[in-house]
Amino acid sequence: MQERLVELKTEALEKVAQAEDAKALQDVKVQYLGKKGPITEVLRGMGKLPKEERPVIGQMANDVREEISTAIDEKQKKMEEAALEKQLQEETIDVTLPGRPAQTGGPHLLTSLIEEIEDLFIGMGFEIAEGPEVEADYYNFEALNLPKGHPARDMQDSFYITEEILMRTHTSPVQARTMEQHKGKGPVKVICPGKVYRRDTDDATHSHQFTQIEGLLVDKHVRMSDLKGVLNAFAKQMFGEEREIRLRPSFFPFTEPSVEMDISCKMCGGEGCSVCKGTGWIEILGAGMVHPNVLEMAGYDPNEYTGFAFGMGPERIAMLKYGIDDIRHFYTNDVRFLNQFHKA
Ligand code: 2NL
């Protein structure tokens, strides 16, 4: 009996040592210490033993049971510790690894260009003025010498909200509002950038929404030579000192006289190429002397005050500057396009 117990102990401890996972260990426990296990059997059979042997065998059986049980518990503890250690190893964060670079955004090409233009005019003493994109018909058309019935006011050309309210078709209403606020006194010197809207079918050169920058200077004794001087300074800073400008007669309802400004072509140096379509000149903006009717409606006495105004399209300027062939690139937000223009 004693031999049998020693044998059982050796066998069980060996199996505990060999057990590779919790399941195997549990099996050993059931096999040797369970109700139907060999040790329970020994204890049950004690009745058949001589009386004096019973305590010795009983004690021994209990010791063996205790030893196996302890071995199982220790093995289990070791397994749990090993599992935890493994998990900790796997989940270790190497804080010395360099981080992944964050995806930082940047200003849109049009935003940068508009800010660049704003800065040039701020340098010449202009202020920035902004106004509503949903605008009264009065400020968008009427106050700009575009009376009811004028062809430019066709319902087909603008997004009307009601008969009297529409999405502004240019940023000129901001200037009309700014002049009005001055109540007929003192100089106005503003740059008005912003989004404008026209009813158009989008294609490579048309968009129903685009941007504009307009400028306005109203004061006593403002002359056309002032307009030319300011535009010349702008063109040289924006496109290069070597550029020449020229003014051609044009027409706008809100200016009289009206002009179109071209800059000399850098690609061919004036010889004529595909960029300037053989002319040596590239059209950049429209301008003119503020129409007396516009001054008068805004509260200025046109006999005392004169002014000049100009307007340009940042999309057109960016397309010329970077050789962009489709206006829709500005609005479809493809980062492969936009990232090309991020300054370092
Ligand atoms: C163009 C031409 C222009 C103006 C805009 C203006 C505004 C007031 C009074 C008079 Cl309040 N004029 N703006 C004047 C001439 C031309 O824009 O080709 N823009 C893209």
mmCIF file of C-alpha atoms and ligand atoms in Angstrom:
data_model
loop_
_atom_site.group_PDB
_atom_site.id
_atom_site.type_symbol
_atom_site.label_atom_id
_atom_site.label_comp_id
_atom_site.label_asym_id
_atom_site.label_seq_id
_atom_site.Cartn_x
_atom_site.Cartn_y
_atom_site.Cartn_z
ATOM 1 C CA MET A 1 0.000 0.000 0.000
ATOM 2 C CA GLN A 2 2.802 2.348 0.911
ATOM 3 C CA GLU A 3 4.621 1.520 -2.269
ATOM 4 C CA ARG A 4 1.489 2.151 -4.274
ATOM 5 C CA LEU A 5 1.166 5.617 -2.726
ATOM 6 C CA VAL A 6 4.808 6.477 -3.440
ATOM 7 C CA GLU A 7 4.301 5.314 -6.995
ATOM 8 C CA LEU A 8 1.174 7.422 -7.367
ATOM 9 C CA LYS A 9 2.989 10.440 -6.003
ATOM 10 C CA THR A 10 5.920 10.102 -8.396
ATOM 11 C CA GLU A 11 3.572 9.554 -11.319
ATOM 12 C CA ALA A 12 1.366 12.512 -10.448
ATOM 13 C CA LEU A 13 4.265 14.917 -9.844
ATOM 14 C CA GLU A 14 5.783 13.912 -13.167
ATOM 15 C CA LYS A 15 2.536 14.630 -14.963
ATOM 16 C CA VAL A 16 2.237 17.978 -13.218
ATOM 17 C CA ALA A 17 5.729 18.846 -14.385
ATOM 18 C CA GLN A 18 4.862 17.822 -17.919
ATOM 19 C CA ALA A 19 1.530 19.650 -18.101
ATOM 20 C CA GLU A 20 1.860 22.424 -20.679
ATOM 21 C CA ASP A 21 -1.394 24.284 -20.221
ATOM 22 C CA ALA A 22 -4.241 24.844 -17.760
ATOM 23 C CA LYS A 23 -6.318 22.111 -19.395
ATOM 24 C CA ALA A 24 -3.602 19.438 -18.959
ATOM 25 C CA LEU A 25 -3.103 20.521 -15.356
ATOM 26 C CA GLN A 26 -6.810 20.297 -14.652
ATOM 27 C CA ASP A 27 -6.823 16.777 -16.129
ATOM 28 C CA VAL A 28 -4.039 15.705 -13.734
ATOM 29 C CA LYS A 29 -5.986 17.153 -10.830
ATOM 30 C CA VAL A 30 -9.161 15.243 -11.769
ATOM 31 C CA GLN A 31 -7.235 12.073 -12.497
ATOM 32 C CA TYR A 32 -5.339 11.875 -9.168
ATOM 33 C CA LEU A 33 -7.322 13.910 -6.668
ATOM 34 C CA GLY A 34 -10.868 13.439 -8.018
ATOM 35 C CA LYS A 35 -13.556 11.435 -6.211
ATOM 36 C CA LYS A 36 -12.866 8.445 -8.432
ATOM 37 C CA GLY A 37 -9.080 8.874 -8.266
ATOM 38 C CA PRO A 38 -6.583 6.303 -6.889
ATOM 39 C CA ILE A 39 -5.904 8.153 -3.621
ATOM 40 C CA THR A 40 -9.586 8.331 -2.729
ATOM 41 C CA GLU A 41 -9.662 4.657 -3.524
ATOM 42 C CA VAL A 42 -6.780 3.940 -1.091
ATOM 43 C CA LEU A 43 -8.549 5.893 1.646
ATOM 44 C CA ARG A 44 -11.783 4.043 0.968
ATOM 45 C CA GLY A 45 -10.033 0.686 1.217
ATOM 46 C CA MET A 46 -8.542 1.467 4.616
ATOM 47 C CA GLY A 47 -11.280 -0.514 6.363
ATOM 48 C CA LYS A 48 -9.703 -3.686 5.167
ATOM 49 C CA LEU A 49 -6.317 -2.857 6.712
ATOM 50 C CA PRO A 50 -5.106 -4.025 10.084
ATOM 51 C CA LYS A 51 -6.033 -1.489 12.732
ATOM 52 C CA GLU A 52 -2.459 -0.420 13.550
ATOM 53 C CA GLU A 53 -1.622 0.308 9.916
ATOM 54 C CA ARG A 54 -4.591 2.590 9.334
ATOM 55 C CA PRO A 55 -3.212 5.827 10.876
ATOM 56 C CA VAL A 56 0.133 5.385 9.071
ATOM 57 C CA ILE A 57 -1.434 4.785 5.669
ATOM 58 C CA GLY A 58 -4.087 7.466 6.290
ATOM 59 C CA GLN A 59 -1.432 9.977 7.201
ATOM 60 C CA MET A 60 0.641 9.035 4.201
ATOM 61 C CA ALA A 61 -2.302 9.191 1.786
ATOM 62 C CA ASN A 62 -3.188 12.629 3.071
ATOM 63 C CA ASP A 63 0.433 13.768 2.728
ATOM 64 C CA VAL A 64 0.588 12.480 -0.835
ATOM 65 C CA ARG A 65 -2.705 14.208 -1.657
ATOM 66 C CA GLU A 66 -1.397 17.391 -0.067
ATOM 67 C CA GLU A 67 1.872 17.236 -2.004
ATOM 68 C CA ILE A 68 0.173 16.662 -5.354
ATOM 69 C CA SER A 69 -2.318 19.435 -4.623
ATOM 70 C CA THR A 70 0.465 21.855 -3.697
ATOM 71 C CA ALA A 71 2.414 20.955 -6.835
ATOM 72 C CA ILE A 72 -0.659 21.596 -8.970
ATOM 73 C CA ASP A 73 -1.306 24.962 -7.300
ATOM 74 C CA GLU A 74 2.303 26.017 -7.728
ATOM 75 C CA LYS A 75 2.346 24.947 -11.352
ATOM 76 C CA GLN A 76 -0.871 26.860 -11.951
ATOM 77 C CA LYS A 77 0.569 29.967 -10.360
ATOM 78 C CA LYS A 78 3.683 29.666 -12.500
ATOM 79 C CA MET A 79 1.561 29.325 -15.627
ATOM 80 C CA GLU A 80 -0.447 32.423 -14.759
ATOM 81 C CA GLU A 81 2.704 34.389 -14.072
ATOM 82 C CA ALA A 82 4.221 33.256 -17.358
ATOM 83 C CA ALA A 83 1.048 34.241 -19.229
ATOM 84 C CA LEU A 84 1.047 37.685 -17.616
ATOM 85 C CA GLU A 85 4.739 38.131 -18.337
ATOM 86 C CA LYS A 86 4.145 37.190 -21.967
ATOM 87 C CA GLN A 87 1.261 39.648 -22.252
ATOM 88 C CA LEU A 88 3.338 42.435 -20.691
ATOM 89 C CA GLN A 89 6.175 41.681 -23.098
ATOM 90 C CA GLU A 90 3.849 41.797 -26.064
ATOM 91 C CA GLU A 91 2.147 44.978 -24.988
ATOM 92 C CA THR A 92 5.291 46.861 -24.136
ATOM 93 C CA ILE A 93 5.382 50.311 -25.721
ATOM 94 C CA ASP A 94 8.774 51.511 -26.805
ATOM 95 C CA VAL A 95 8.540 55.137 -25.798
ATOM 96 C CA THR A 96 11.811 55.893 -27.546
ATOM 97 C CA LEU A 97 10.380 55.059 -31.011
ATOM 98 C CA PRO A 98 9.875 58.203 -33.105
ATOM 99 C CA GLY A 99 6.163 59.057 -33.440
ATOM 100 C CA ARG A 100 4.211 58.800 -36.657
ATOM 101 C CA PRO A 101 4.126 62.232 -38.290
ATOM 102 C CA ALA A 102 0.734 63.887 -37.787
ATOM 103 C CA GLN A 103 -1.214 64.681 -40.936
ATOM 104 C CA THR A 104 -1.339 68.447 -40.723
ATOM 105 C CA GLY A 105 -3.559 70.371 -43.061
ATOM 106 C CA GLY A 106 -2.613 73.610 -44.718
ATOM 107 C CA PRO A 107 -4.309 76.577 -46.295
ATOM 108 C CA HIS A 108 -6.022 75.975 -49.629
ATOM 109 C CA LEU A 109 -4.179 77.353 -52.657
ATOM 110 C CA LEU A 110 -6.913 79.960 -53.148
ATOM 111 C CA THR A 111 -6.772 80.988 -49.484
ATOM 112 C CA SER A 112 -2.992 81.480 -49.679
ATOM 113 C CA LEU A 113 -3.258 83.430 -52.914
ATOM 114 C CA ILE A 114 -6.046 85.663 -51.584
ATOM 115 C CA GLU A 115 -4.006 86.338 -48.430
ATOM 116 C CA GLU A 116 -0.949 87.155 -50.532
ATOM 117 C CA ILE A 117 -2.974 89.669 -52.560
ATOM 118 C CA GLU A 118 -4.540 91.107 -49.385
ATOM 119 C CA ASP A 119 -1.063 91.601 -47.897
ATOM 120 C CA LEU A 120 0.168 93.512 -50.947
ATOM 121 C CA PHE A 121 -2.737 95.946 -50.685
ATOM 122 C CA ILE A 122 -2.485 96.191 -46.889
ATOM 123 C CA GLY A 123 1.095 97.304 -47.611
ATOM 124 C CA MET A 124 -0.393 100.160 -49.640
ATOM 125 C CA GLY A 125 -2.727 101.232 -46.836
ATOM 126 C CA PHE A 126 -5.885 99.313 -47.748
ATOM 127 C CA GLU A 127 -8.126 97.622 -45.171
ATOM 128 C CA ILE A 128 -9.961 94.312 -45.581
ATOM 129 C CA ALA A 129 -13.783 94.426 -45.617
ATOM 130 C CA GLU A 130 -16.194 91.503 -45.707
ATOM 131 C CA GLY A 131 -19.939 91.187 -46.154
ATOM 132 C CA PRO A 132 -22.832 88.730 -46.542
ATOM 133 C CA GLU A 133 -22.910 86.117 -49.305
ATOM 134 C CA VAL A 134 -26.713 86.143 -49.217
ATOM 135 C CA GLU A 135 -27.290 89.698 -50.348
ATOM 136 C CA ALA A 136 -30.069 92.179 -51.024
ATOM 137 C CA ASP A 137 -30.784 92.845 -54.679
ATOM 138 C CA TYR A 138 -30.289 96.528 -53.830
ATOM 139 C CA TYR A 139 -26.618 96.201 -52.814
ATOM 140 C CA ASN A 140 -25.761 93.553 -55.399
ATOM 141 C CA PHE A 141 -27.257 95.410 -58.396
ATOM 142 C CA GLU A 142 -29.199 98.609 -57.776
ATOM 143 C CA ALA A 143 -26.488 100.459 -55.825
ATOM 144 C CA LEU A 144 -23.951 99.491 -58.520
ATOM 145 C CA ASN A 145 -25.743 101.219 -61.334
ATOM 146 C CA LEU A 146 -27.441 98.037 -62.483
ATOM 147 C CA PRO A 147 -31.092 99.144 -62.385
ATOM 148 C CA LYS A 148 -34.060 96.789 -62.705
ATOM 149 C CA GLY A 149 -34.265 95.490 -66.267
ATOM 150 C CA HIS A 150 -30.491 95.539 -66.814
ATOM 151 C CA PRO A 151 -29.465 92.405 -68.749
ATOM 152 C CA ALA A 152 -26.889 91.411 -66.103
ATOM 153 C CA ARG A 153 -29.789 90.993 -63.633
ATOM 154 C CA ASP A 154 -31.460 88.176 -65.548
ATOM 155 C CA MET A 155 -32.975 85.542 -63.254
ATOM 156 C CA GLN A 156 -31.180 82.986 -65.399
ATOM 157 C CA ASP A 157 -27.773 84.342 -64.365
ATOM 158 C CA SER A 158 -28.134 84.485 -60.583
ATOM 159 C CA PHE A 159 -29.351 82.341 -57.700
ATOM 160 C CA TYR A 160 -32.355 84.222 -56.354
ATOM 161 C CA ILE A 161 -33.652 83.326 -52.886
ATOM 162 C CA THR A 162 -36.648 85.665 -53.203
ATOM 163 C CA GLU A 163 -37.411 88.508 -55.629
ATOM 164 C CA GLU A 164 -35.277 90.839 -53.513
ATOM 165 C CA ILE A 165 -32.607 88.494 -52.091
ATOM 166 C CA LEU A 166 -29.960 86.512 -53.961
ATOM 167 C CA MET A 167 -26.536 84.898 -53.638
ATOM 168 C CA ARG A 168 -24.157 87.775 -54.397
ATOM 169 C CA THR A 169 -22.776 87.639 -57.953
ATOM 170 C CA HIS A 170 -19.671 89.704 -57.094
ATOM 171 C CA THR A 171 -18.095 91.218 -53.960
ATOM 172 C CA SER A 172 -18.979 94.778 -55.037
ATOM 173 C CA PRO A 173 -21.954 94.945 -52.607
ATOM 174 C CA VAL A 174 -19.395 94.896 -49.771
ATOM 175 C CA GLN A 175 -17.880 98.100 -51.162
ATOM 176 C CA ALA A 176 -21.316 99.654 -51.642
ATOM 177 C CA ARG A 177 -22.117 98.888 -47.985
ATOM 178 C CA THR A 178 -18.715 100.210 -46.822
ATOM 179 C CA MET A 179 -19.179 103.505 -48.685
ATOM 180 C CA GLU A 180 -22.689 103.865 -47.269
ATOM 181 C CA GLN A 181 -21.335 103.474 -43.720
ATOM 182 C CA HIS A 182 -19.035 106.485 -44.260
ATOM 183 C CA LYS A 183 -22.100 108.720 -44.771
ATOM 184 C CA GLY A 184 -20.544 110.696 -47.600
ATOM 185 C CA LYS A 185 -17.420 111.709 -45.691
ATOM 186 C CA GLY A 186 -13.768 110.839 -45.696
ATOM 187 C CA PRO A 187 -11.721 108.336 -47.632
ATOM 188 C CA VAL A 188 -12.583 104.684 -48.200
ATOM 189 C CA LYS A 189 -9.727 102.337 -49.008
ATOM 190 C CA VAL A 190 -10.782 98.682 -48.905
ATOM 191 C CA ILE A 191 -10.059 95.262 -50.358
ATOM 192 C CA CYS A 192 -13.059 92.908 -50.458
ATOM 193 C CA PRO A 193 -12.304 89.206 -50.923
ATOM 194 C CA GLY A 194 -14.891 86.452 -50.834
ATOM 195 C CA LYS A 195 -17.048 83.798 -52.459
ATOM 196 C CA VAL A 196 -19.518 84.732 -55.189
ATOM 197 C CA TYR A 197 -22.206 82.778 -57.047
ATOM 198 C CA ARG A 198 -23.510 82.676 -60.599
ATOM 199 C CA ARG A 199 -25.911 80.347 -62.327
ATOM 200 C CA ASP A 200 -23.567 78.461 -64.614
ATOM 201 C CA THR A 201 -23.008 74.925 -65.799
ATOM 202 C CA ASP A 202 -19.687 73.811 -64.324
ATOM 203 C CA ASP A 203 -16.947 72.975 -66.810
ATOM 204 C CA ALA A 204 -13.184 73.507 -67.171
ATOM 205 C CA THR A 205 -13.546 77.302 -67.147
ATOM 206 C CA HIS A 206 -16.908 77.925 -65.394
ATOM 207 C CA SER A 207 -18.035 77.361 -61.834
ATOM 208 C CA HIS A 208 -21.324 78.267 -60.143
ATOM 209 C CA GLN A 209 -19.270 79.323 -57.104
ATOM 210 C CA PHE A 210 -15.909 81.031 -57.252
ATOM 211 C CA THR A 211 -13.928 83.776 -55.511
ATOM 212 C CA GLN A 212 -13.275 87.434 -56.187
ATOM 213 C CA ILE A 213 -11.122 90.179 -54.833
ATOM 214 C CA GLU A 214 -12.248 93.712 -55.431
ATOM 215 C CA GLY A 215 -10.675 96.946 -54.337
ATOM 216 C CA LEU A 216 -12.077 100.442 -53.886
ATOM 217 C CA LEU A 217 -10.509 103.783 -53.142
ATOM 218 C CA VAL A 218 -12.719 106.850 -52.710
ATOM 219 C CA ASP A 219 -11.351 110.257 -51.709
ATOM 220 C CA LYS A 220 -11.103 113.829 -52.904
ATOM 221 C CA HIS A 221 -8.951 114.285 -56.039
ATOM 222 C CA VAL A 222 -8.552 110.589 -56.910
ATOM 223 C CA ARG A 223 -7.496 110.292 -60.548
ATOM 224 C CA MET A 224 -7.003 107.560 -63.089
ATOM 225 C CA SER A 225 -3.232 107.909 -62.694
ATOM 226 C CA ASP A 226 -3.692 106.841 -59.042
ATOM 227 C CA LEU A 227 -5.458 103.706 -60.268
ATOM 228 C CA LYS A 228 -2.655 102.987 -62.712
ATOM 229 C CA GLY A 229 0.035 103.554 -60.087
ATOM 230 C CA VAL A 230 -1.595 101.219 -57.554
ATOM 231 C CA LEU A 231 -2.240 98.499 -60.146
ATOM 232 C CA ASN A 232 1.316 98.785 -61.477
ATOM 233 C CA ALA A 233 2.748 98.378 -57.970
ATOM 234 C CA PHE A 234 0.458 95.389 -57.379
ATOM 235 C CA ALA A 235 1.382 93.696 -60.696
ATOM 236 C CA LYS A 236 5.128 94.094 -60.142
ATOM 237 C CA GLN A 237 5.017 92.725 -56.581
ATOM 238 C CA MET A 238 2.681 89.899 -57.508
ATOM 239 C CA PHE A 239 4.177 88.765 -60.811
ATOM 240 C CA GLY A 240 7.699 90.190 -60.847
ATOM 241 C CA GLU A 241 9.525 93.516 -61.193
ATOM 242 C CA GLU A 242 10.193 92.877 -64.878
ATOM 243 C CA ARG A 243 6.477 92.873 -65.724
ATOM 244 C CA GLU A 244 4.884 95.699 -67.675
ATOM 245 C CA ILE A 245 1.200 96.570 -67.435
ATOM 246 C CA ARG A 246 -1.133 98.024 -70.013
ATOM 247 C CA LEU A 247 -4.691 99.310 -69.737
ATOM 248 C CA ARG A 248 -7.240 98.743 -72.504
ATOM 249 C CA PRO A 249 -10.665 100.417 -72.707
ATOM 250 C CA SER A 250 -13.518 98.239 -71.498
ATOM 251 C CA PHE A 251 -16.999 98.514 -70.026
ATOM 252 C CA PHE A 252 -18.501 97.911 -66.587
ATOM 253 C CA PRO A 253 -21.827 99.422 -65.482
ATOM 254 C CA PHE A 254 -20.291 100.602 -62.166
ATOM 255 C CA THR A 255 -17.196 102.365 -63.554
ATOM 256 C CA GLU A 256 -16.678 105.114 -66.112
ATOM 257 C CA PRO A 257 -14.277 105.043 -67.782
ATOM 258 C CA SER A 258 -13.571 101.317 -67.503
ATOM 259 C CA VAL A 259 -10.395 99.444 -68.356
ATOM 260 C CA GLU A 260 -8.956 95.968 -68.545
ATOM 261 C CA MET A 261 -5.422 95.470 -67.242
ATOM 262 C CA ASP A 262 -2.930 93.104 -68.888
ATOM 263 C CA ILE A 263 0.548 92.131 -67.730
ATOM 264 C CA SER A 264 3.368 91.310 -70.113
ATOM 265 C CA CYS A 265 3.884 87.595 -70.683
ATOM 266 C CA LYS A 266 6.810 86.123 -68.805
ATOM 267 C CA MET A 267 6.870 82.912 -70.817
ATOM 268 C CA CYS A 268 7.759 84.564 -74.107
ATOM 269 C CA GLY A 269 8.860 87.984 -72.851
ATOM 270 C CA GLY A 270 6.264 89.604 -75.085
ATOM 271 C CA GLU A 271 7.091 87.664 -78.254
ATOM 272 C CA GLY A 272 3.833 85.711 -78.210
ATOM 273 C CA CYS A 273 3.275 82.134 -77.032
ATOM 274 C CA SER A 274 0.497 79.695 -76.071
ATOM 275 C CA VAL A 275 0.108 81.190 -72.556
ATOM 276 C CA CYS A 276 -0.605 84.689 -73.930
ATOM 277 C CA LYS A 277 -2.167 83.255 -77.100
ATOM 278 C CA GLY A 278 0.343 85.022 -79.296
ATOM 279 C CA THR A 279 -0.370 88.512 -78.003
ATOM 280 C CA GLY A 280 2.479 88.959 -75.521
ATOM 281 C CA TRP A 281 -0.079 90.128 -72.920
ATOM 282 C CA ILE A 282 -2.152 88.341 -70.271
ATOM 283 C CA GLU A 283 -5.444 89.765 -68.966
ATOM 284 C CA ILE A 284 -5.404 89.997 -65.177
ATOM 285 C CA LEU A 285 -8.225 92.250 -63.969
ATOM 286 C CA GLY A 286 -10.911 94.826 -64.718
ATOM 287 C CA ALA A 287 -11.007 98.309 -63.232
ATOM 288 C CA GLY A 288 -12.190 101.871 -63.679
ATOM 289 C CA MET A 289 -13.205 105.162 -62.108
ATOM 290 C CA VAL A 290 -16.261 104.710 -59.865
ATOM 291 C CA HIS A 291 -19.397 105.755 -61.752
ATOM 292 C CA PRO A 292 -20.864 109.026 -60.373
ATOM 293 C CA ASN A 293 -24.244 107.285 -59.930
ATOM 294 C CA VAL A 294 -22.597 104.674 -57.662
ATOM 295 C CA LEU A 295 -20.947 107.381 -55.520
ATOM 296 C CA GLU A 296 -24.184 109.314 -55.293
ATOM 297 C CA MET A 297 -26.295 106.299 -54.267
ATOM 298 C CA ALA A 298 -23.763 105.532 -51.506
ATOM 299 C CA GLY A 299 -24.112 109.077 -50.160
ATOM 300 C CA TYR A 300 -21.026 110.712 -51.686
ATOM 301 C CA ASP A 301 -21.172 113.963 -53.654
ATOM 302 C CA PRO A 302 -19.565 113.033 -57.015
ATOM 303 C CA ASN A 303 -18.555 116.671 -57.511
ATOM 304 C CA GLU A 304 -16.432 116.487 -54.371
ATOM 305 C CA TYR A 305 -15.332 112.852 -54.320
ATOM 306 C CA THR A 306 -13.966 110.533 -56.968
ATOM 307 C CA GLY A 307 -12.657 107.006 -56.749
ATOM 308 C CA PHE A 308 -11.311 103.981 -58.522
ATOM 309 C CA ALA A 309 -12.242 100.333 -58.240
ATOM 310 C CA PHE A 310 -10.955 97.066 -59.595
ATOM 311 C CA GLY A 311 -11.862 93.413 -59.503
ATOM 312 C CA MET A 312 -10.053 90.156 -60.173
ATOM 313 C CA GLY A 313 -10.577 86.407 -59.999
ATOM 314 C CA PRO A 314 -8.088 84.516 -57.790
ATOM 315 C CA GLU A 315 -8.890 81.277 -59.682
ATOM 316 C CA ARG A 316 -7.844 82.850 -62.971
ATOM 317 C CA ILE A 317 -4.659 84.236 -61.431
ATOM 318 C CA ALA A 318 -3.769 80.869 -59.866
ATOM 319 C CA MET A 319 -4.469 79.066 -63.151
ATOM 320 C CA LEU A 320 -2.135 81.436 -65.008
ATOM 321 C CA LYS A 321 0.524 81.332 -62.309
ATOM 322 C CA TYR A 322 0.632 77.532 -61.948
ATOM 323 C CA GLY A 323 -0.625 76.361 -65.349
ATOM 324 C CA ILE A 324 -3.803 74.797 -63.899
ATOM 325 C CA ASP A 325 -6.071 73.735 -66.758
ATOM 326 C CA ASP A 326 -9.387 73.093 -64.999
ATOM 327 C CA ILE A 327 -11.152 75.395 -62.510
ATOM 328 C CA ARG A 328 -12.837 72.365 -60.901
ATOM 329 C CA HIS A 329 -9.486 71.344 -59.358
ATOM 330 C CA PHE A 330 -9.981 74.150 -56.812
ATOM 331 C CA TYR A 331 -13.215 72.741 -55.458
ATOM 332 C CA THR A 332 -12.950 68.935 -55.628
ATOM 333 C CA ASN A 333 -10.471 68.830 -52.735
ATOM 334 C CA ASP A 334 -8.160 66.169 -54.108
ATOM 335 C CA VAL A 335 -5.181 66.374 -51.737
ATOM 336 C CA ARG A 336 -2.852 65.202 -54.511
ATOM 337 C CA PHE A 337 -3.681 68.478 -56.260
ATOM 338 C CA LEU A 338 -3.796 70.674 -53.161
ATOM 339 C CA ASN A 339 -0.543 69.393 -51.601
ATOM 340 C CA GLN A 340 1.451 70.593 -54.597
ATOM 341 C CA PHE A 341 0.944 74.185 -53.485
ATOM 342 C CA HIS A 342 1.832 73.906 -49.788
ATOM 343 C CA LYS A 343 4.664 76.161 -48.934
ATOM 344 C CA ALA A 344 7.302 74.612 -46.708
HETATM 345 C C1 2NL B 1 -13.602 92.007 -63.083
HETATM 346 C C2 2NL B 1 -13.930 93.438 -62.996
HETATM 347 C C3 2NL B 1 -14.526 95.157 -61.488
HETATM 348 C C4 2NL B 1 -15.331 96.811 -59.981
HETATM 349 C C5 2NL B 1 -15.091 95.511 -60.289
HETATM 350 C C6 2NL B 1 -16.549 98.229 -58.381
HETATM 351 C C7 2NL B 1 -17.141 98.286 -57.159
HETATM 352 C C8 2NL B 1 -17.768 99.439 -56.772
HETATM 353 C C9 2NL B 1 -17.793 100.493 -57.592
HETATM 354 C C10 2NL B 1 -17.200 100.391 -58.802
HETATM 355 CL CL1 2NL B 1 -18.520 99.510 -55.268
HETATM 356 N N1 2NL B 1 -16.583 99.280 -59.185
HETATM 357 N N2 2NL B 1 -15.924 97.091 -58.755
HETATM 358 C C11 2NL B 1 -14.984 97.794 -60.869
HETATM 359 C C12 2NL B 1 -14.407 97.437 -62.090
HETATM 360 C C13 2NL B 1 -14.167 96.107 -62.394
HETATM 361 O O1 2NL B 1 -14.316 93.823 -61.711
HETATM 362 O O2 2NL B 1 -13.214 91.547 -64.116
HETATM 363 N N3 2NL B 1 -13.706 91.271 -62.004
HETATM 364 C C14 2NL B 1 -13.382 89.874 -61.969
#
